[in-house]
Short mmCIF file of C-alpha atoms in Angstrom, two decimals:
data_model
loop_
_atom_site.label_atom_id
_atom_site.label_comp_id
_atom_site.label_asym_id
_atom_site.label_seq_id
_atom_site.Cartn_x
_atom_site.Cartn_y
_atom_site.Cartn_z
CA MET A 1 -19.79 50.23 158.91
CA ALA A 2 -21.00 53.59 159.62
CA LYS A 3 -19.66 54.90 162.95
CA ASN A 4 -20.14 57.74 165.49
CA LYS A 5 -17.49 59.16 166.85
CA ALA A 6 -17.49 60.62 170.48
CA GLY A 7 -15.80 63.94 169.49
CA LEU A 8 -13.61 65.82 172.44
CA GLY A 9 -15.21 69.41 171.79
CA ARG A 10 -16.69 69.13 175.67
CA GLY A 11 -12.89 68.11 176.72
CA LEU A 12 -11.64 64.76 178.05
CA SER A 13 -13.79 64.73 180.99
CA ALA A 14 -16.71 64.77 178.56
CA ILE A 15 -15.38 61.71 176.46
CA LEU A 16 -14.34 59.66 179.56
CA GLY A 17 -17.92 60.44 180.92
CA GLU A 18 -19.37 58.95 177.60
CA VAL A 19 -17.16 56.13 177.54
CA GLU A 20 -18.28 55.14 181.02
CA GLU A 21 -22.24 55.29 180.17
CA ALA A 22 -21.24 52.91 177.56
CA TYR A 23 -19.29 50.43 179.96
CA GLN A 24 -22.34 50.92 182.50
CA ASN A 25 -25.06 50.01 179.89
CA ASN A 26 -22.92 46.56 179.13
CA LEU A 27 -22.35 47.70 175.41
CA GLU A 28 -25.78 48.52 174.30
CA ASP A 29 -25.30 51.94 173.96
CA ASN A 30 -28.25 53.07 171.76
CA SER A 31 -25.85 56.09 170.24
CA GLY A 32 -24.16 53.36 168.02
CA LEU A 33 -20.82 54.54 170.15
CA VAL A 34 -19.68 50.97 170.21
CA VAL A 35 -18.81 49.28 167.21
CA GLU A 36 -17.01 45.82 166.09
CA LEU A 37 -13.64 46.41 164.30
CA ASP A 38 -11.46 44.22 162.55
CA ILE A 39 -8.75 43.37 164.84
CA ASP A 40 -5.85 43.51 162.19
CA LYS A 41 -6.87 46.85 161.62
CA ILE A 42 -6.31 48.02 164.73
CA LYS A 43 -2.61 49.41 165.65
CA PRO A 44 -0.77 49.69 169.01
CA ASN A 45 -1.01 52.40 170.92
CA PRO A 46 2.55 54.82 170.57
CA LEU A 47 1.65 56.49 173.57
CA GLN A 48 1.03 53.71 176.04
CA PRO A 49 1.99 54.44 179.30
CA ARG A 50 1.98 50.89 180.39
CA LYS A 51 5.55 49.27 179.92
CA THR A 52 5.06 45.58 181.44
CA PHE A 53 2.45 43.19 180.49
CA ASP A 54 1.86 40.03 183.20
CA SER A 55 1.51 37.00 180.91
CA ASP A 56 -0.40 34.96 183.64
CA GLY A 57 -3.10 38.21 183.60
CA LEU A 58 -3.21 38.32 180.08
CA ASN A 59 -3.88 34.29 179.37
CA GLU A 60 -6.45 34.83 182.34
CA LEU A 61 -8.32 37.51 180.56
CA ALA A 62 -8.31 35.61 177.04
CA ARG A 63 -9.95 32.99 178.51
CA SER A 64 -12.16 35.16 180.19
CA ILE A 65 -12.99 36.76 176.72
CA GLU A 66 -13.30 33.30 175.36
CA GLU A 67 -16.22 32.50 177.69
CA HIS A 68 -17.56 35.91 178.48
CA GLY A 69 -17.08 37.45 175.48
CA LEU A 70 -15.41 41.54 176.11
CA LEU A 71 -17.25 43.20 178.75
CA GLN A 72 -15.47 46.71 178.07
CA PRO A 73 -14.97 48.18 174.84
CA ILE A 74 -10.76 49.59 173.61
CA LEU A 75 -10.81 53.44 172.83
CA VAL A 76 -9.50 53.90 169.34
CA TYR A 77 -8.95 57.03 166.88
CA GLU A 78 -8.93 56.54 163.02
CA ASP A 79 -5.39 56.84 161.00
CA THR A 80 -6.52 59.79 158.70
CA LYS A 81 -3.29 58.42 156.25
CA ASN A 82 -5.00 54.87 156.21
CA PRO A 83 -8.76 54.67 155.85
CA ASP A 84 -10.85 51.94 157.75
CA CYS A 85 -7.20 51.53 160.24
CA TYR A 86 -7.12 52.93 163.80
CA TYR A 87 -4.87 53.41 166.50
CA LEU A 88 -5.17 52.35 169.91
CA ILE A 89 -5.83 54.67 172.43
CA ALA A 90 -6.79 52.89 175.71
CA GLY A 91 -7.52 49.13 176.26
CA GLU A 92 -3.90 47.48 175.25
CA ARG A 93 -4.65 44.37 178.11
CA ARG A 94 -7.82 44.06 176.19
CA LEU A 95 -6.76 44.05 172.98
CA ARG A 96 -3.81 41.68 173.47
CA ALA A 97 -6.03 38.95 175.38
CA SER A 98 -8.44 39.09 172.23
CA LYS A 99 -6.02 37.85 170.18
CA LEU A 100 -4.44 35.26 172.27
CA ALA A 101 -8.48 34.25 172.46
CA LYS A 102 -8.18 34.24 168.64
CA LYS A 103 -10.86 36.84 168.19
CA VAL A 104 -11.05 38.42 164.60
CA SER A 105 -12.99 41.60 165.31
CA ILE A 106 -13.19 43.30 169.03
CA LYS A 107 -16.14 46.05 169.98
CA SER A 108 -14.41 49.70 170.12
CA ILE A 109 -15.29 52.89 170.54
CA VAL A 110 -13.87 55.37 168.08
CA VAL A 111 -13.08 58.62 169.25
CA ASP A 112 -12.60 62.00 167.02
CA VAL A 113 -9.69 63.38 168.92
CA GLN A 114 -7.11 66.09 168.33
CA THR A 115 -3.91 64.77 168.04
CA GLU A 116 -2.38 67.08 170.71
CA LYS A 117 -4.69 65.51 173.36
CA LEU A 118 -3.73 62.15 172.59
CA ARG A 119 -1.09 61.72 175.03
CA GLU A 120 -3.52 63.22 177.74
CA LEU A 121 -6.59 60.97 176.76
CA ALA A 122 -4.03 57.86 177.05
CA LEU A 123 -2.14 58.99 180.09
CA ILE A 124 -5.49 59.53 181.73
CA GLU A 125 -7.49 56.80 180.45
CA ASN A 126 -5.03 53.98 181.48
CA ILE A 127 -4.45 55.45 184.93
CA GLN A 128 -8.13 55.43 185.47
CA ARG A 129 -9.05 51.87 184.08
CA GLU A 130 -5.86 49.84 183.79
CA ASP A 131 -4.10 48.04 187.00
CA LEU A 132 -0.78 49.73 185.97
CA ASN A 133 2.28 48.52 188.40
CA PRO A 134 3.56 51.55 190.53
CA ILE A 135 6.27 52.35 188.72
CA ASP A 136 4.11 52.62 185.61
CA LEU A 137 1.70 54.29 187.48
CA ALA A 138 4.62 57.14 188.92
CA HIS A 139 5.95 57.46 185.26
CA SER A 140 2.32 58.30 183.86
CA TYR A 141 1.74 60.93 187.06
CA ARG A 142 5.30 62.34 185.86
CA GLU A 143 4.31 62.62 182.29
CA LEU A 144 1.09 64.54 182.99
CA ILE A 145 2.66 66.87 185.38
CA GLU A 146 5.82 67.43 183.05
CA ASP A 147 4.16 67.41 179.65
CA TYR A 148 1.18 69.66 180.74
CA GLY A 149 2.67 72.01 183.43
CA ILE A 150 0.26 70.60 186.40
CA THR A 151 0.50 70.47 189.85
CA HIS A 152 0.56 67.38 192.07
CA GLU A 153 -2.65 69.19 193.65
CA GLU A 154 -4.23 69.11 190.00
CA VAL A 155 -3.19 65.46 188.71
CA ALA A 156 -4.86 64.71 192.26
CA LYS A 157 -8.37 66.47 191.13
CA ARG A 158 -8.43 65.05 188.08
CA LEU A 159 -7.86 61.21 188.69
CA SER A 160 -9.78 61.79 192.23
CA LYS A 161 -7.12 60.82 194.17
CA SER A 162 -5.63 62.11 197.21
CA ARG A 163 -2.27 64.58 196.61
CA THR A 164 -0.41 62.65 199.30
CA GLN A 165 -1.13 59.43 197.00
CA ILE A 166 0.08 61.08 193.99
CA THR A 167 3.45 62.44 195.62
CA ASN A 168 4.12 58.96 197.58
CA THR A 169 4.00 57.24 193.87
CA LEU A 170 6.21 59.64 192.30
CA ARG A 171 8.86 59.15 194.82
CA LEU A 172 9.17 55.70 193.85
CA LEU A 173 11.08 57.27 190.82
CA GLU A 174 13.79 58.32 193.20
CA LEU A 175 14.71 54.45 193.96
CA ASN A 176 17.58 53.03 191.73
CA GLN A 177 16.60 50.99 188.35
CA GLU A 178 17.23 47.83 190.02
CA VAL A 179 14.70 48.31 192.53
CA GLN A 180 12.26 49.62 190.29
CA ASN A 181 12.34 46.78 187.95
CA LEU A 182 11.94 44.09 191.36
CA ILE A 183 8.84 46.44 191.97
CA SER A 184 7.78 46.48 188.27
CA GLU A 185 7.74 42.45 188.67
CA ASN A 186 6.06 42.42 192.23
CA LYS A 187 9.09 41.02 194.06
CA ILE A 188 8.63 43.83 196.46
CA SER A 189 5.52 45.68 197.70
CA GLN A 190 4.80 49.29 197.12
CA GLY A 191 4.75 49.30 200.79
CA HIS A 192 8.50 48.11 200.65
CA ALA A 193 9.11 50.42 198.21
CA LYS A 194 8.07 53.49 200.53
CA VAL A 195 10.39 52.54 203.05
CA LEU A 196 13.68 51.79 200.48
CA VAL A 197 12.92 55.37 198.90
CA THR A 198 14.26 56.78 202.34
CA LEU A 199 18.06 55.48 201.74
CA PRO A 200 20.75 55.94 199.62
CA LYS A 201 20.33 54.93 196.04
CA ASP A 202 23.67 52.66 197.24
CA LYS A 203 21.86 51.08 200.05
CA GLN A 204 18.80 50.68 198.56
CA SER A 205 19.43 46.91 196.17
CA LEU A 206 20.90 45.43 199.55
CA ILE A 207 18.13 46.06 201.49
CA ALA A 208 15.87 44.86 198.90
CA ASN A 209 17.78 41.88 198.28
CA SER A 210 16.92 41.01 202.03
CA ILE A 211 13.45 41.54 202.04
CA ILE A 212 13.17 38.96 198.98
CA GLY A 213 15.83 36.63 200.41
CA GLN A 214 14.25 36.75 204.16
CA LYS A 215 10.68 37.30 203.29
CA LEU A 216 10.79 40.41 205.04
CA SER A 217 7.42 42.20 206.49
CA VAL A 218 7.11 46.14 205.75
CA HIS A 219 7.75 46.31 209.25
CA GLU A 220 10.85 44.41 209.80
CA THR A 221 12.15 46.09 206.81
CA GLU A 222 11.37 49.53 208.74
CA LYS A 223 13.48 48.33 211.52
CA ILE A 224 16.23 47.29 209.80
CA VAL A 225 16.49 50.83 207.62
CA LYS A 226 16.18 52.46 211.13
CA ASP A 227 19.11 50.52 212.72
CA LEU A 228 20.97 51.38 209.25
CA LYS A 229 20.31 54.81 209.61
CA GLU A 230 21.04 55.12 212.89
CA ASN A 231 24.35 53.00 212.59
CA LYS A 232 22.91 51.03 215.17
CA ASN A 233 23.49 47.60 213.51
CA PRO A 234 24.99 45.14 216.06
CA LYS A 235 25.17 42.71 213.36
CA LYS A 236 27.18 45.15 211.24
CA THR A 237 27.64 44.60 207.44
CA HIS A 238 31.03 42.51 206.53
CA THR A 239 32.43 43.54 203.49
CA ALA A 240 34.96 41.40 201.89
CA GLY A 241 37.38 43.46 200.02
CA VAL A 242 39.00 42.43 197.07
CA SER A 243 41.61 44.43 194.90
CA LYS A 244 40.81 47.55 193.56
CA GLY A 245 42.33 46.77 190.44
CA ASN A 246 40.68 45.45 187.30
CA LEU A 247 39.45 42.38 187.27
CA ASN A 248 39.55 39.80 184.57
CA GLN A 249 36.13 38.07 183.41
CA ASP A 250 36.86 35.02 184.78
CA SER A 251 37.18 36.41 188.31
CA LEU A 252 33.83 38.75 187.52
CA LYS A 253 32.13 35.68 186.80
CA MET A 254 33.24 33.53 189.69
CA LEU A 255 32.11 36.15 192.14
CA ARG A 256 28.84 36.77 190.35
CA LYS A 257 28.42 32.81 190.92
CA PHE A 258 29.64 33.14 194.50
CA CYS A 259 26.58 35.90 195.12
CA GLU A 260 23.79 33.68 193.11
CA ASN A 261 25.01 30.78 195.44
CA LEU A 262 24.92 32.88 198.95
CA GLN A 263 21.42 34.57 197.88
CA LYS A 264 19.80 31.03 197.44
CA GLN A 265 20.76 30.47 201.21
CA SER A 266 18.65 33.75 201.78
CA ILE A 267 22.07 35.85 202.34
CA ALA A 268 21.93 39.01 201.29
CA VAL A 269 24.78 39.90 199.54
CA ASN A 270 25.64 42.89 196.73
CA LEU A 271 28.57 42.94 194.04
CA GLN A 272 29.56 46.44 193.58
CA LYS A 273 32.35 46.81 191.40
CA ASN A 274 35.40 45.38 192.80
CA ARG A 275 33.67 45.01 196.38
CA LEU A 276 31.86 41.97 197.71
CA ILE A 277 29.09 43.47 200.35
CA VAL A 278 27.44 40.75 202.74
CA GLU A 279 24.47 42.09 205.06
CA PHE A 280 23.60 39.90 208.12
CA CYS A 281 20.43 40.77 210.11
CA ASN A 282 20.79 37.92 212.70
CA ASP A 283 23.20 35.27 213.91
CA GLU A 284 21.62 32.80 212.31
CA GLU A 285 22.60 34.40 208.99
CA VAL A 286 26.34 34.52 210.12
CA LYS A 287 26.02 30.87 211.04
CA LYS A 288 24.95 30.13 207.70
CA PHE A 289 27.70 32.11 205.92
CA SER A 290 30.13 30.50 208.25
CA LYS A 291 29.20 26.73 207.05
CA PHE A 292 29.03 28.03 202.98
CA LEU A 293 32.77 28.86 203.75
CA LEU A 294 33.82 26.09 205.32
CA LYS A 295 32.07 23.70 202.83
#
């Protein structure tokens, strides 16, 4: 099939503008920009900024594609070493969902793009068109800044976002990895994360577990963090010390099981090396903990 390629000679904004026009025309683009490609000939995007894909969301999109068809084409470029094969630039959720829907072909826009521009195009197109979770979004912002040597202000201008939004999202990468994972899994909101990022990394997981176990609002989390910083917590964290020597695997397994059972009771507990840390935010939690120990 003959394909009209969208060129990048006028820069990224030009191709994104053409893609947007094709979307707005409901894929009925007279220039032939949108074509139907064999879905098995499209290779995954090696520069995909999205790291996690929600299975429920993909299944929902697959059902929509089965019923209504694909409403927005994916963006690809031709593999010069393997004619009639393509690399995905943007639209991996749409591609995955189309495969789940058992589609044999997929509407696509083929882009004639310089290799050095692929990374930037993939990042910007995904940021603009896909619902990235806050952590993947922060990584995308950082890659744009580091790979292309641009400032927060320039990123904000390119993406039509405020500088404050860019900076606040980038700060999420200051959280420890455990908390970042909780955000990616939608167990903690970005509002909670903005509060947690003000804490030292060794305190972040403790409060994160409290947010999940006690279903704390952002306002409640702010108060706990404020009290913690000001050392005003009258219901002070209780630390049960264990030997500072090396514990064997059976002991560690026993402690982990103990932590799991406490967390089921909505009690914030954290095992750090040979220290078991339990945090109480109210008198009721102290009573719960006491009853648990006396079982």
